Coordinates of C-alpha atoms in Angstrom, one line a residue:
Chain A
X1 CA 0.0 0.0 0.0
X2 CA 3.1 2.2 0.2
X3 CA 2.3 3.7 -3.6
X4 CA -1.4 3.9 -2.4
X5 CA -2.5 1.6 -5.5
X6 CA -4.1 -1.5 -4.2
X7 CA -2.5 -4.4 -6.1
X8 CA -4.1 -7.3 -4.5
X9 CA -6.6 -8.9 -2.4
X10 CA -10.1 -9.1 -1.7
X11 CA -10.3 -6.2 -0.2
X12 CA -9.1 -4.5 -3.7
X13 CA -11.7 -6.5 -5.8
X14 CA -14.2 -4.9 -3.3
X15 CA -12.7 -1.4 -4.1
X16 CA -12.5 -2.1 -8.1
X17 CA -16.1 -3.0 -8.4
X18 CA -17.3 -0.6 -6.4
X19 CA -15.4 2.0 -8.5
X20 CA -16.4 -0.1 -11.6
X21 CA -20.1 0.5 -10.4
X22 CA -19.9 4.1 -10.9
X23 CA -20.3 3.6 -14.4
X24 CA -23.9 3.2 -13.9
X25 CA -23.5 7.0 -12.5
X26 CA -21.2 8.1 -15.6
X27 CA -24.2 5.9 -17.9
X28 CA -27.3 8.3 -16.3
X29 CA -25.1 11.3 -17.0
X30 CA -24.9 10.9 -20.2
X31 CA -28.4 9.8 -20.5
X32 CA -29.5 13.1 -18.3
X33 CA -30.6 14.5 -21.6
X34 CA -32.3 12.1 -23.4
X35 CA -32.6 13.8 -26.7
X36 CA -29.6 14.9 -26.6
X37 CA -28.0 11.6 -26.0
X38 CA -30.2 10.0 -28.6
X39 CA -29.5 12.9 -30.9
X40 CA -25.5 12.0 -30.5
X41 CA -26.2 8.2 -31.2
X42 CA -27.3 9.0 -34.2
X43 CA -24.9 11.2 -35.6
X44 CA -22.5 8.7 -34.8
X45 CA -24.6 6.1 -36.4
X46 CA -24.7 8.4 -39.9
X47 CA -21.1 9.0 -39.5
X48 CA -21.0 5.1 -39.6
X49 CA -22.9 4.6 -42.5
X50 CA -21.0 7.5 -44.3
X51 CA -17.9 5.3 -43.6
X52 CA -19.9 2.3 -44.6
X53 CA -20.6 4.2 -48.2
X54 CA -16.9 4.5 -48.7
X55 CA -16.1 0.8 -48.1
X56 CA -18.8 0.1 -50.2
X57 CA -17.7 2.2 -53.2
X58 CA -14.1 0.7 -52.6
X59 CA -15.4 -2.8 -53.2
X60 CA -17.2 -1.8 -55.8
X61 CA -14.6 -0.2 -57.7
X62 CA -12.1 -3.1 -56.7
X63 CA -14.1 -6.2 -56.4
X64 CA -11.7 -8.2 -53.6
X65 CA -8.5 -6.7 -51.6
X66 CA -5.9 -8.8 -50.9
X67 CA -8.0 -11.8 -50.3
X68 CA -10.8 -9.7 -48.4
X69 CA -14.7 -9.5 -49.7
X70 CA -17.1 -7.2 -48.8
X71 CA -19.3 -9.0 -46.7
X72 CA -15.8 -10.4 -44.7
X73 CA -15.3 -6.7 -44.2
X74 CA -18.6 -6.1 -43.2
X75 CA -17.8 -8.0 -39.9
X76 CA -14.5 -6.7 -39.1
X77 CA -16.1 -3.2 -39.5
X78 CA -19.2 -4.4 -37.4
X79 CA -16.5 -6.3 -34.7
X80 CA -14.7 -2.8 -34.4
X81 CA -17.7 -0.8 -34.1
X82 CA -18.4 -2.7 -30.8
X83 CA -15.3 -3.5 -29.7
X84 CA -14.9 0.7 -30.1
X85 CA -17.8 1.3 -28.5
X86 CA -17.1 -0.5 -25.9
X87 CA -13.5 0.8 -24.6
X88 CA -13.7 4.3 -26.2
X89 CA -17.3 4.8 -25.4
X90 CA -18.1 2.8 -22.3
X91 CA -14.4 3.5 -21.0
X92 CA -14.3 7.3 -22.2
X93 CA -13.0 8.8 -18.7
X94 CA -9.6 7.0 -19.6
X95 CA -9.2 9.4 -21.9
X96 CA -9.7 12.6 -19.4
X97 CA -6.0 11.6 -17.9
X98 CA -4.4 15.2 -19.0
X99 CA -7.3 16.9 -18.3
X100 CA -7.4 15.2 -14.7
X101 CA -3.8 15.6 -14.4
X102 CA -4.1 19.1 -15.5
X103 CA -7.1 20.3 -13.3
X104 CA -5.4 18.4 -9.7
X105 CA -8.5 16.0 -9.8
X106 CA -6.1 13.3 -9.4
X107 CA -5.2 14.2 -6.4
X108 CA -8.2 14.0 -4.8
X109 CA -8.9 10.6 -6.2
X110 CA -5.7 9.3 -4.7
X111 CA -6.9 10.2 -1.0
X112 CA -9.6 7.6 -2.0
X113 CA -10.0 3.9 -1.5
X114 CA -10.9 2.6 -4.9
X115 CA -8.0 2.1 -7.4
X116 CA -7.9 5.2 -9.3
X117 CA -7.4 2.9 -12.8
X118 CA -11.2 2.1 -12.1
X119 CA -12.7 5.4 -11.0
X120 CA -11.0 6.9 -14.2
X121 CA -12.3 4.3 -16.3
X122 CA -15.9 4.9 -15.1
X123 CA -15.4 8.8 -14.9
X124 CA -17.6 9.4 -18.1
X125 CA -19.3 7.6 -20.7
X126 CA -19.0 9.2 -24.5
X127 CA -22.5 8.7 -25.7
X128 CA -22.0 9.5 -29.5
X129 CA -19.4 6.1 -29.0
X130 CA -22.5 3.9 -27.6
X131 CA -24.1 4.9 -30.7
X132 CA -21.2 2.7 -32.5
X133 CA -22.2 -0.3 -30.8
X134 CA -26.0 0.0 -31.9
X135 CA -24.6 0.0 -35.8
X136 CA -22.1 -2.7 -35.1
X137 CA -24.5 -5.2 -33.9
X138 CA -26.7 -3.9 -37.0
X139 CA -24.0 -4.0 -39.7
X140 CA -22.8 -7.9 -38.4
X141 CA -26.8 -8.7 -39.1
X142 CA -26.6 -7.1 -42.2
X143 CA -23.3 -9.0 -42.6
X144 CA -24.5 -12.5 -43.2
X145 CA -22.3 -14.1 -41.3
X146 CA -24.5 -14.2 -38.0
X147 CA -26.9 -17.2 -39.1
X148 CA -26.9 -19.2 -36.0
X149 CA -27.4 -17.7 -32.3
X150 CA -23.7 -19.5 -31.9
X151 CA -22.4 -16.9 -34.5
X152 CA -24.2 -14.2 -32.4
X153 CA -22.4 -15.8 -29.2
X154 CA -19.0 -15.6 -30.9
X155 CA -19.3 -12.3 -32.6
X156 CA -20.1 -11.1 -28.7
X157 CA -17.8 -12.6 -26.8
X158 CA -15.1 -11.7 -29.3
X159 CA -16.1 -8.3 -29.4
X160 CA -15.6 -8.2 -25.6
X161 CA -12.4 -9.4 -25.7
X162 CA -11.4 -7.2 -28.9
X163 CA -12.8 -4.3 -26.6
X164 CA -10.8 -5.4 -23.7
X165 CA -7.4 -5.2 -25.8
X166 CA -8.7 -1.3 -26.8
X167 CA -8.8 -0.5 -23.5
X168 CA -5.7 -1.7 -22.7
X169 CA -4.2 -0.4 -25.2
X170 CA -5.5 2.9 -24.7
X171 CA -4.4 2.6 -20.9
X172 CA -0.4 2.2 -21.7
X173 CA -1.1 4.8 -24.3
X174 CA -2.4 7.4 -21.7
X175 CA -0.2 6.4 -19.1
X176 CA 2.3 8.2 -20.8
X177 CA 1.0 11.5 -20.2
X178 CA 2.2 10.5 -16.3
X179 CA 5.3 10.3 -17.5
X180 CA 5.1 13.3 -19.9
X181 CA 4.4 16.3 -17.8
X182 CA 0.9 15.7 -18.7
X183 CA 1.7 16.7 -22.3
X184 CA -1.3 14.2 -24.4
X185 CA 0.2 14.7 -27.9
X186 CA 2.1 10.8 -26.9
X187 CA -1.0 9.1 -26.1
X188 CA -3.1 11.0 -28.7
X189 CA -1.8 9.5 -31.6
X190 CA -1.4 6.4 -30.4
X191 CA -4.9 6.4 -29.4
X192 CA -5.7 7.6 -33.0
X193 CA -3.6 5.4 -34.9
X194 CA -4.8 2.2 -33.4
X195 CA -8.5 3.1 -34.0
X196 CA -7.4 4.0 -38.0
X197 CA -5.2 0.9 -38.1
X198 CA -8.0 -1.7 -37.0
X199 CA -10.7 -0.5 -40.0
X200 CA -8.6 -1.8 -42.6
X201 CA -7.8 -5.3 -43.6
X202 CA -4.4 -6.5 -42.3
X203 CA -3.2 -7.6 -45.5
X204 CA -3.0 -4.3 -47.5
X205 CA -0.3 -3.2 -45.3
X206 CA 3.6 -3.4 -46.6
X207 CA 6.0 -5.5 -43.9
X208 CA 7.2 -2.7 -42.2
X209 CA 3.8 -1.5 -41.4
X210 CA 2.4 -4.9 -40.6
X211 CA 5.3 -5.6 -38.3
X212 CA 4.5 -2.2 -36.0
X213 CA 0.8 -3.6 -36.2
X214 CA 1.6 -6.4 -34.6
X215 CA 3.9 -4.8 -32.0
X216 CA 3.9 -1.0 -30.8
X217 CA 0.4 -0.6 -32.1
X218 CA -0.9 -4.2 -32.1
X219 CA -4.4 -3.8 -34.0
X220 CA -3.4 -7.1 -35.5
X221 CA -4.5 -8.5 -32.3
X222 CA -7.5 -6.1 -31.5
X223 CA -9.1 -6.3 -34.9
X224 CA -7.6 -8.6 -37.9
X225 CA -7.0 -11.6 -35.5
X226 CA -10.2 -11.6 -33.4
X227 CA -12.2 -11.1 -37.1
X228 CA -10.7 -14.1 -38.4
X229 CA -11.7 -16.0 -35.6
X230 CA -15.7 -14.4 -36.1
X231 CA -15.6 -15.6 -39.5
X232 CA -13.8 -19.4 -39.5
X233 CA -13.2 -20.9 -35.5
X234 CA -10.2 -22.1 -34.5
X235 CA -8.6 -23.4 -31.1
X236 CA -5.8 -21.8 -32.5
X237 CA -7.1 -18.7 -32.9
X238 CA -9.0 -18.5 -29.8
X239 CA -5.8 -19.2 -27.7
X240 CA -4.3 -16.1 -29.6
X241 CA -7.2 -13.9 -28.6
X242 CA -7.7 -15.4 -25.0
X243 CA -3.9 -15.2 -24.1
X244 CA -3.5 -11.2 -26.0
X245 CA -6.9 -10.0 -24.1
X246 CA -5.6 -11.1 -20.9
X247 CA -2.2 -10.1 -21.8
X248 CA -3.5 -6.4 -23.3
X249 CA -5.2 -5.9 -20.2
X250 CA -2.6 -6.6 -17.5
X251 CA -0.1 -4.7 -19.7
X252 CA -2.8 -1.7 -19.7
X253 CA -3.6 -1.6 -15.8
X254 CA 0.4 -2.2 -14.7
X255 CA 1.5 0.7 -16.7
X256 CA -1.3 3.1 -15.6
X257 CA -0.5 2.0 -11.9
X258 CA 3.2 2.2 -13.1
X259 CA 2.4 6.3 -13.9
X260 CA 0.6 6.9 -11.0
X261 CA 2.8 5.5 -9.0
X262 CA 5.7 8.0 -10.8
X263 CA 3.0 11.0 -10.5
X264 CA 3.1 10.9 -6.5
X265 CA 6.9 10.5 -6.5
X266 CA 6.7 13.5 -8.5
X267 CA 4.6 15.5 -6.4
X268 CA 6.1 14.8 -3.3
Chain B
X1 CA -14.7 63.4 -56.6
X2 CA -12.2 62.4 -57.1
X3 CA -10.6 63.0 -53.6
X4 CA -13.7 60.2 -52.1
X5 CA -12.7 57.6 -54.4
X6 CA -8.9 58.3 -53.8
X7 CA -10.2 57.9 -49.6
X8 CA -12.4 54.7 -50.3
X9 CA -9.3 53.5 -51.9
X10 CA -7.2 54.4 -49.0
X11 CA -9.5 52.6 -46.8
X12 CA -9.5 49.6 -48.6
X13 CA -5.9 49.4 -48.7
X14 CA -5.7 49.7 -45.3
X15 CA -8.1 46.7 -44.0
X16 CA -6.3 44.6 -46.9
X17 CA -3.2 45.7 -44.9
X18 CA -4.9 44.8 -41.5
X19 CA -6.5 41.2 -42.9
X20 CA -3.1 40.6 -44.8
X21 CA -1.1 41.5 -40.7
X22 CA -4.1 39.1 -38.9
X23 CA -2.7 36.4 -41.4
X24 CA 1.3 37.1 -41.1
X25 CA 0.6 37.0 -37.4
X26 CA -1.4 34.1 -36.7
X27 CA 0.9 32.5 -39.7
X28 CA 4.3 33.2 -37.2
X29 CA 2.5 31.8 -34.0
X30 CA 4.8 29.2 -32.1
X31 CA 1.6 27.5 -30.8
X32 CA 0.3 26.7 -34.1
X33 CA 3.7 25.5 -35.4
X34 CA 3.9 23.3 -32.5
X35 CA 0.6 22.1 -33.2
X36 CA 1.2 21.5 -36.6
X37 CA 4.4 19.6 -35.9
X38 CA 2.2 17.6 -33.6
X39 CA 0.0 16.9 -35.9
X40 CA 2.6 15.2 -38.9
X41 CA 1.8 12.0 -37.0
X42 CA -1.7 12.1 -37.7
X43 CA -0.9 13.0 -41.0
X44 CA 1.1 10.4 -41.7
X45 CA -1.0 7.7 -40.0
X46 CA -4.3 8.8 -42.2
X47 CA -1.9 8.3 -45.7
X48 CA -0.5 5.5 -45.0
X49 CA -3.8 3.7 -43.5
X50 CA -5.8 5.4 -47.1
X51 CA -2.6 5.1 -49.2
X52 CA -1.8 1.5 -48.6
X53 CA -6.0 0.5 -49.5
X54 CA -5.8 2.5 -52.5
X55 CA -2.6 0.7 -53.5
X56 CA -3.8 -2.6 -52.8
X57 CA -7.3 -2.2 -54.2
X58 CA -5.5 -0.9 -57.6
X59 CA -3.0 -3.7 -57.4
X60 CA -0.8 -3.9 -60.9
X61 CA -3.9 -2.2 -63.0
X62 CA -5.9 0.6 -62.6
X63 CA -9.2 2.1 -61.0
X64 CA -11.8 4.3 -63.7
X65 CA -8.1 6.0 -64.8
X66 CA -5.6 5.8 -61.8
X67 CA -3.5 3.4 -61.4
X68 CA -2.1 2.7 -57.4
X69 CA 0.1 5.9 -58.1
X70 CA -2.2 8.1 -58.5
X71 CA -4.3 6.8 -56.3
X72 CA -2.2 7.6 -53.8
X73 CA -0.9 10.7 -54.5
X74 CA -4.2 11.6 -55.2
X75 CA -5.3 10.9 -51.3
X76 CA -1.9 12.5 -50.2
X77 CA -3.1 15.9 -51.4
X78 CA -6.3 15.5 -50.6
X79 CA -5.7 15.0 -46.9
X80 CA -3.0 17.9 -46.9
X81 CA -5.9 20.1 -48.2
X82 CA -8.3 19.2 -45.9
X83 CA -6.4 19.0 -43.4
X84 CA -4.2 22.1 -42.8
X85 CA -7.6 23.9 -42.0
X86 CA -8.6 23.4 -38.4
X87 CA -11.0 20.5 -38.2
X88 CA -13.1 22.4 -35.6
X89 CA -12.9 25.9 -36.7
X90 CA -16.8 26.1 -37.4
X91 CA -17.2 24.6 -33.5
X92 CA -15.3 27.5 -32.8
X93 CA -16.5 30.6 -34.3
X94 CA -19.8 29.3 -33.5
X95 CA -18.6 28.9 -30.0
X96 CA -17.1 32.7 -30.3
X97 CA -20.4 33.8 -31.6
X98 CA -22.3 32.3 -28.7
X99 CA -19.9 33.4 -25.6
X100 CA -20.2 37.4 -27.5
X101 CA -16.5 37.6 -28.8
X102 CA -17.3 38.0 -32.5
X103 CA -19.8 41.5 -30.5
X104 CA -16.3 42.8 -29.5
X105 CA -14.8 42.4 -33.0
X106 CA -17.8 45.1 -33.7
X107 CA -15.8 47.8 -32.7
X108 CA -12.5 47.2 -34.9
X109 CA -12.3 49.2 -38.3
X110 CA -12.9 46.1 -40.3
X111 CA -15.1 43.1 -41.2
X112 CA -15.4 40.4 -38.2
X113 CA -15.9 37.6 -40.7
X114 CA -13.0 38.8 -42.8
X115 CA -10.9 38.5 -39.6
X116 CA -12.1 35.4 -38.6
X117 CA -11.4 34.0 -42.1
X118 CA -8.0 35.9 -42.1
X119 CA -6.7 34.9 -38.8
X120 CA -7.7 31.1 -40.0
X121 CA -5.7 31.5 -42.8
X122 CA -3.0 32.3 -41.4
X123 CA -2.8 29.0 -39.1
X124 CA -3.7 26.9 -42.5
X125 CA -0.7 28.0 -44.2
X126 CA 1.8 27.1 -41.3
X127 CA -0.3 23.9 -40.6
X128 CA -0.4 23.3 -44.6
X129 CA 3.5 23.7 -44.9
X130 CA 4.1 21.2 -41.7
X131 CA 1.9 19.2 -42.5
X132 CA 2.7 18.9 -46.5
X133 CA 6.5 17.1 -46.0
X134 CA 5.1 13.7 -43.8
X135 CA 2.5 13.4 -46.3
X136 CA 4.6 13.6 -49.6
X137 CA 7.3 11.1 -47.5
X138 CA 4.6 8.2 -47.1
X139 CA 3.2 8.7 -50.7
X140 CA 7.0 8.4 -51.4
X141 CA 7.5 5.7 -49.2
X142 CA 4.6 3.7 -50.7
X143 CA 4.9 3.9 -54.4
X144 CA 7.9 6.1 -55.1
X145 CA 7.9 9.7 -56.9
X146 CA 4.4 11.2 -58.3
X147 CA 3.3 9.8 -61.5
X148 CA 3.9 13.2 -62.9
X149 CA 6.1 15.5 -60.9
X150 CA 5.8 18.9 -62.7
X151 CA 1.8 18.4 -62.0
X152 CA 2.1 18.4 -58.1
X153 CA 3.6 22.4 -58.9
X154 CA -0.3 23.0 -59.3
X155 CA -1.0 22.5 -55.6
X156 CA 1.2 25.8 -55.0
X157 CA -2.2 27.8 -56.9
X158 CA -5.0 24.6 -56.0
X159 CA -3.8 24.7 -52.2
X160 CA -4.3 27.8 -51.3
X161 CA -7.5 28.4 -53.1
X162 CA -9.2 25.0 -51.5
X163 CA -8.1 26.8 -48.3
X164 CA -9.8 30.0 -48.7
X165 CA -12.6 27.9 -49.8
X166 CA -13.0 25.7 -47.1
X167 CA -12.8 28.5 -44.7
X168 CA -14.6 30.8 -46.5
X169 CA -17.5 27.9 -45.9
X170 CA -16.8 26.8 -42.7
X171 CA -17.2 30.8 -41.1
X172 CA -20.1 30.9 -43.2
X173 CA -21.8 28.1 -41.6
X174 CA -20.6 29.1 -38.0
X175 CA -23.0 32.1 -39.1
X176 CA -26.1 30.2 -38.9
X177 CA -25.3 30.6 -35.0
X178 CA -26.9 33.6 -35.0
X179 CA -30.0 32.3 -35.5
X180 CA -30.1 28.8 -34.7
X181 CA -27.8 29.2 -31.5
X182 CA -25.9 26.2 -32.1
X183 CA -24.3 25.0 -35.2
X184 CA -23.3 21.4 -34.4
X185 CA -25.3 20.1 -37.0
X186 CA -23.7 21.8 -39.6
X187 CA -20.4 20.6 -38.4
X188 CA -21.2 17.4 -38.8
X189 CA -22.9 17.8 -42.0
X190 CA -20.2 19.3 -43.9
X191 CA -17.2 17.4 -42.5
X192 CA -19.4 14.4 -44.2
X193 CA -20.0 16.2 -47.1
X194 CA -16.0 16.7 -47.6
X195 CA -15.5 13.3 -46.6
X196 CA -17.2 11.8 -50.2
X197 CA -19.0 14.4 -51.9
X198 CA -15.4 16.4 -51.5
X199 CA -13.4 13.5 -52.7
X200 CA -11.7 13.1 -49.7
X201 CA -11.3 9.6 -49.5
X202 CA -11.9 8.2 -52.8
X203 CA -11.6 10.7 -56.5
X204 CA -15.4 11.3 -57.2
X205 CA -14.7 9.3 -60.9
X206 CA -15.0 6.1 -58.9
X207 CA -18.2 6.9 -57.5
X208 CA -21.3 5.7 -59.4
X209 CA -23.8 8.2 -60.6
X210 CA -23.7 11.2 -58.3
X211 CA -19.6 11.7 -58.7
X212 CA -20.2 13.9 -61.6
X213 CA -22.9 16.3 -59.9
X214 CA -20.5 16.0 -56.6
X215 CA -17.9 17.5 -58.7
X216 CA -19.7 20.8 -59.5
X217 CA -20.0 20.8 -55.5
X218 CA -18.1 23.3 -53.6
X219 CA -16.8 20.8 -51.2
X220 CA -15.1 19.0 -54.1
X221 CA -12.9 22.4 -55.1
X222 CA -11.4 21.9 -51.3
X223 CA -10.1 18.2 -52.2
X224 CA -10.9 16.5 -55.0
X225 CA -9.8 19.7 -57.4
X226 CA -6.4 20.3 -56.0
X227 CA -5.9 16.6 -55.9
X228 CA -7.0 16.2 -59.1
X229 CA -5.4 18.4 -60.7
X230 CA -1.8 17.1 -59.1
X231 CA -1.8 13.9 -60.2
X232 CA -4.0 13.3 -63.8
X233 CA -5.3 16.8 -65.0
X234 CA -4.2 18.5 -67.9
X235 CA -3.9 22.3 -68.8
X236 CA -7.3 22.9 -69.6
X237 CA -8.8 20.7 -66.8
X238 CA -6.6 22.6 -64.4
X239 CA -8.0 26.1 -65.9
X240 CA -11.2 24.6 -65.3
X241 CA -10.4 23.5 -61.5
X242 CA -9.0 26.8 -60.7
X243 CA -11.9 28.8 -62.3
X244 CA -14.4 26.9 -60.5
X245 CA -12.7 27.2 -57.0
X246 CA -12.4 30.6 -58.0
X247 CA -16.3 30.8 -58.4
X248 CA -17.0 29.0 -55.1
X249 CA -15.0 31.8 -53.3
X250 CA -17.1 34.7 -54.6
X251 CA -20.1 32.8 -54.0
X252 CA -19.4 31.9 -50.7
X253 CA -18.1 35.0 -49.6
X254 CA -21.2 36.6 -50.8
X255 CA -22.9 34.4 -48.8
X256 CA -20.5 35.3 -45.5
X257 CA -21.0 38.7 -46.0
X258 CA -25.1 38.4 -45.9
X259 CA -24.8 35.7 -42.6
X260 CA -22.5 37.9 -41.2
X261 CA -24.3 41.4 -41.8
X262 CA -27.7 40.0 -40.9
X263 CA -26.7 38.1 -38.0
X264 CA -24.8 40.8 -36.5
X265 CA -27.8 43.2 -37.0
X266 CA -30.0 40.6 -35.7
X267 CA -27.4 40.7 -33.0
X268 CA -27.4 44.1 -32.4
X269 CA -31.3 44.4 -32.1
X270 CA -30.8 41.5 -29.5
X271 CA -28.7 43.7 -27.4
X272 CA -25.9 41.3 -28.0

């Protein structure tokens, strides 16, 4: 307890869920305005479809890409919507970390029991983003690919797990700005280029590019992998996605307790 | 007489001197440099991510008439165009309007939405230069030199203009704050519009049916002209671009200088 971040014990799961119960909290403010909230949804849901057009018209001028069809694409777009949704939407307060460490709300979070990963997690819900997991659930309907209620199972649970990596992800990305000053130019970009990165098929990339992909920013994992197993199963490719969501996220919550721990050295 | 049109003239020589000092000084601003720098990564994510689709939906053949080196060219000066001008800049004139800043520039000798458009400009053109060199390095990096290298030269007269333009529009639009109180809407709407009606992502050839009326469109002089123009357009097509961005301009600045009067009056009888 010296760095004040609760590693372990029950004592900490008690803490983490009851800071992971405040999303219910961040979930009615952003519903406080109803039309507004729906409003947002659905500008997110035409900027969607807008994105959707273009995809469309790319198939249409090209026929296949590098092995990909249209309807394939369809569920990797639909698997990223919600997996998007999900950790940028659900898990938008992740993103507030300069403005938190900029404001001195951090520091009263730190005189607080519950791990302040969680509370920042939960600090806000980005409603526009929840609008992204409506269309994704539509677009993998639309996709053809969802026949069976098992296909609706897998396209689920995968999405979870894709989501999972996101957050992750976007947890060492952010944990940066700990370690930055505050500055969020670091973590803005990598934030950025791993949502661009996962809308395109893996395969139109050169080496060079795929190999970053599947390292510094590993959309490989979040987005091509977890598409492939949505579309053809594998054990293979389930162990991949099982063992990088489990791996994403314990890389994600060490770091941000890593820069924590570094921002009360610092302000000491 | 002639002594009031040789003082009209004076005074119009002076606010070109005050827009063109607005532009010089929000061009020289270490802030937006450092913004711009900050923003080559984003820059250079967005081409590679378009550039290397384009490439491998083109493959060895062609597209309508581009082949994957044009293609991506193409999308290189597209995103630069777009780009350099401040993705928000609608938000925030609108914003200006509502909180009563754009009441204040009431009292200074010259036009509010002029300075607004000028001071813009200014940032574009340092964001456009910074932002220019990542882009042409991943174009480079993906398919080697442009298919035609003389034709890029056409951005230095296409770039600029599709600037003006897309400023020109954007203050325009902000204007509808003065009446509706809010102009998020219209944000949206017309980053859309430039996203595929303004050829953006894809040259409007490739898309079926409404890419020839979206090329008369003034959101396609802001990207698909300048882009066009750099990478498969000959001397008359380019005379043609030019002209019609030039078109677009008056237009909309006609139509800024209405929003802008009216709203302001409207404003005015509001008590601010």
């Amino acid at each position: 307890m010296s760095s004040g971040v609760p590693t372990s014990g029950p004592r900490t799961i008690r803490r983490t869920w009851a800071a992971l119960s405040g999303l219910e909290v961040a979930m009615r403010a952003a519903m406080a305005y109803r039309l507004a909230f729906l409003l947002q949804m659905f500008f997110m849901v035409v900027n969607d479809l807008v994105w959707l057009a273009f995809w469309l018209l790319v198939f249409h001028n090209a026929g296949s890409i590098r092995g990909w069809q249209a309807s394939e694409f369809l569920v990797l777009f639909a698997l990223v919507a919600v997996s998007a949704g999900l950790s940028w939407g659900i898990f938008a307060g992740v993103r507030d970390t300069p403005h938190v460490l900029e404001s001195g709300e951090l520091d009263a979070m730190l005189t607080q029991p519950a791990p302040v990963v969680a509370r920042m997690m939960t600090r806000r819900v980005d409603a526009p983003l929840v609008g992204d997991i409506v269309f994704g659930v539509v677009l993998f309907g639309m996709s053809g690919h969802g026949d069976t209620a098992g296909d609706w199972l897998r396209f689920f649970a995968i999405s979870t797990c894709a989501g999972a990596m996101m957050l992750g992800f976007l947890l060492v990305a952010y944990s940066t700005t700990f370690f930055l000053r505050g500055r969020p130019e670091l973590a803005q970009l990598a934030g950025n280029a791993s949502l661009v990165f996962t809308m395109y098929p893996i395969s139109i990339f050169g080496p060079m590019t795929k190999l970053i992909l599947y390292t510094i920013v590993p959309t490989a994992l979040m987005a091509a992998i977890p598409t492939e197993l949505v579309l053809e199963f594998s054990w293979r490719g389930l162990g991949i996605v099982a063992a990088s969501t489990v791996a994403m996220a314990t890389l994600g919550v060490l770091a941000y307790n890593a820069g924590i721990r570094r921002y009360r050295r610092d302000s000491m | 007489m002639s002594s009031v049109h040789a003082r009209a003239g004076d005074r119009r020589r002076t606010r070109l001197g005050a827009y063109l000092y607005l532009m010089r000084m929000n061009a020289s601003r270490r802030d937006i440099l450092v913004a711009a720098l900050a923003g080559t990564g984003f820059i250079a994510i967005v081409v590679t991510a378009l550039g290397s689709l384009w490439r491998a939906a083109a493959g060895d053949g062609t597209i309508g008439a581009y082949d994957a080196r044009m293609l991506v060219w193409y999308i290189a000066a597209a995103e630069v165009a777009v780009v350099s001008v401040g993705s928000h800049l609608l938000l925030d004139v609108s914003r200006r309007i509502q909180a009563g800043e754009v009441a204040t520039l009431l009292t200074r000798p010259v036009s509010s939405a002029w300075y607004l458009v000028s001071e813009e400009l200014g940032r574009s053109l340092t964001r456009g230069i910074v932002i220019a060199a990542p882009a042409g390095l991943v174009a480079l990096a993906l398919v080697g030199p442009p298919p035609d290298a003389p034709r890029l030269l056409t951005l230095v007269v296409t770039l600029p203009l599709a600037m003006v333009l897309q400023i020109i529009v954007s203050v325009a639009l902000a204007g509808a704050t003065f009446w509706l109180g809010d102009s998020r809407a219209l944000w949206f709407l017309n980053q859309k519009l430039m996203f595929l009606a303004g050829g953006m992502l894809i040259p409007l050839e490739l898309v079926p049916k409404a890419g020839e009326a979206f090329m008369l469109l003034p959101w396609a002089s802001m990207a698909y002209g300048p882009s066009r123009a750099a990478v498969a357009a000959g001397p008359n097509e380019f005379a043609r671009i030019v002209a019609l961005q030039v078109a677009w301009i008056l237009v909309m600045s006609l139509l800024l200088h209405l929003a802008f009067r009216h709203g302001q009056r409207r404003m005015a009888v509001a008590g601010g």
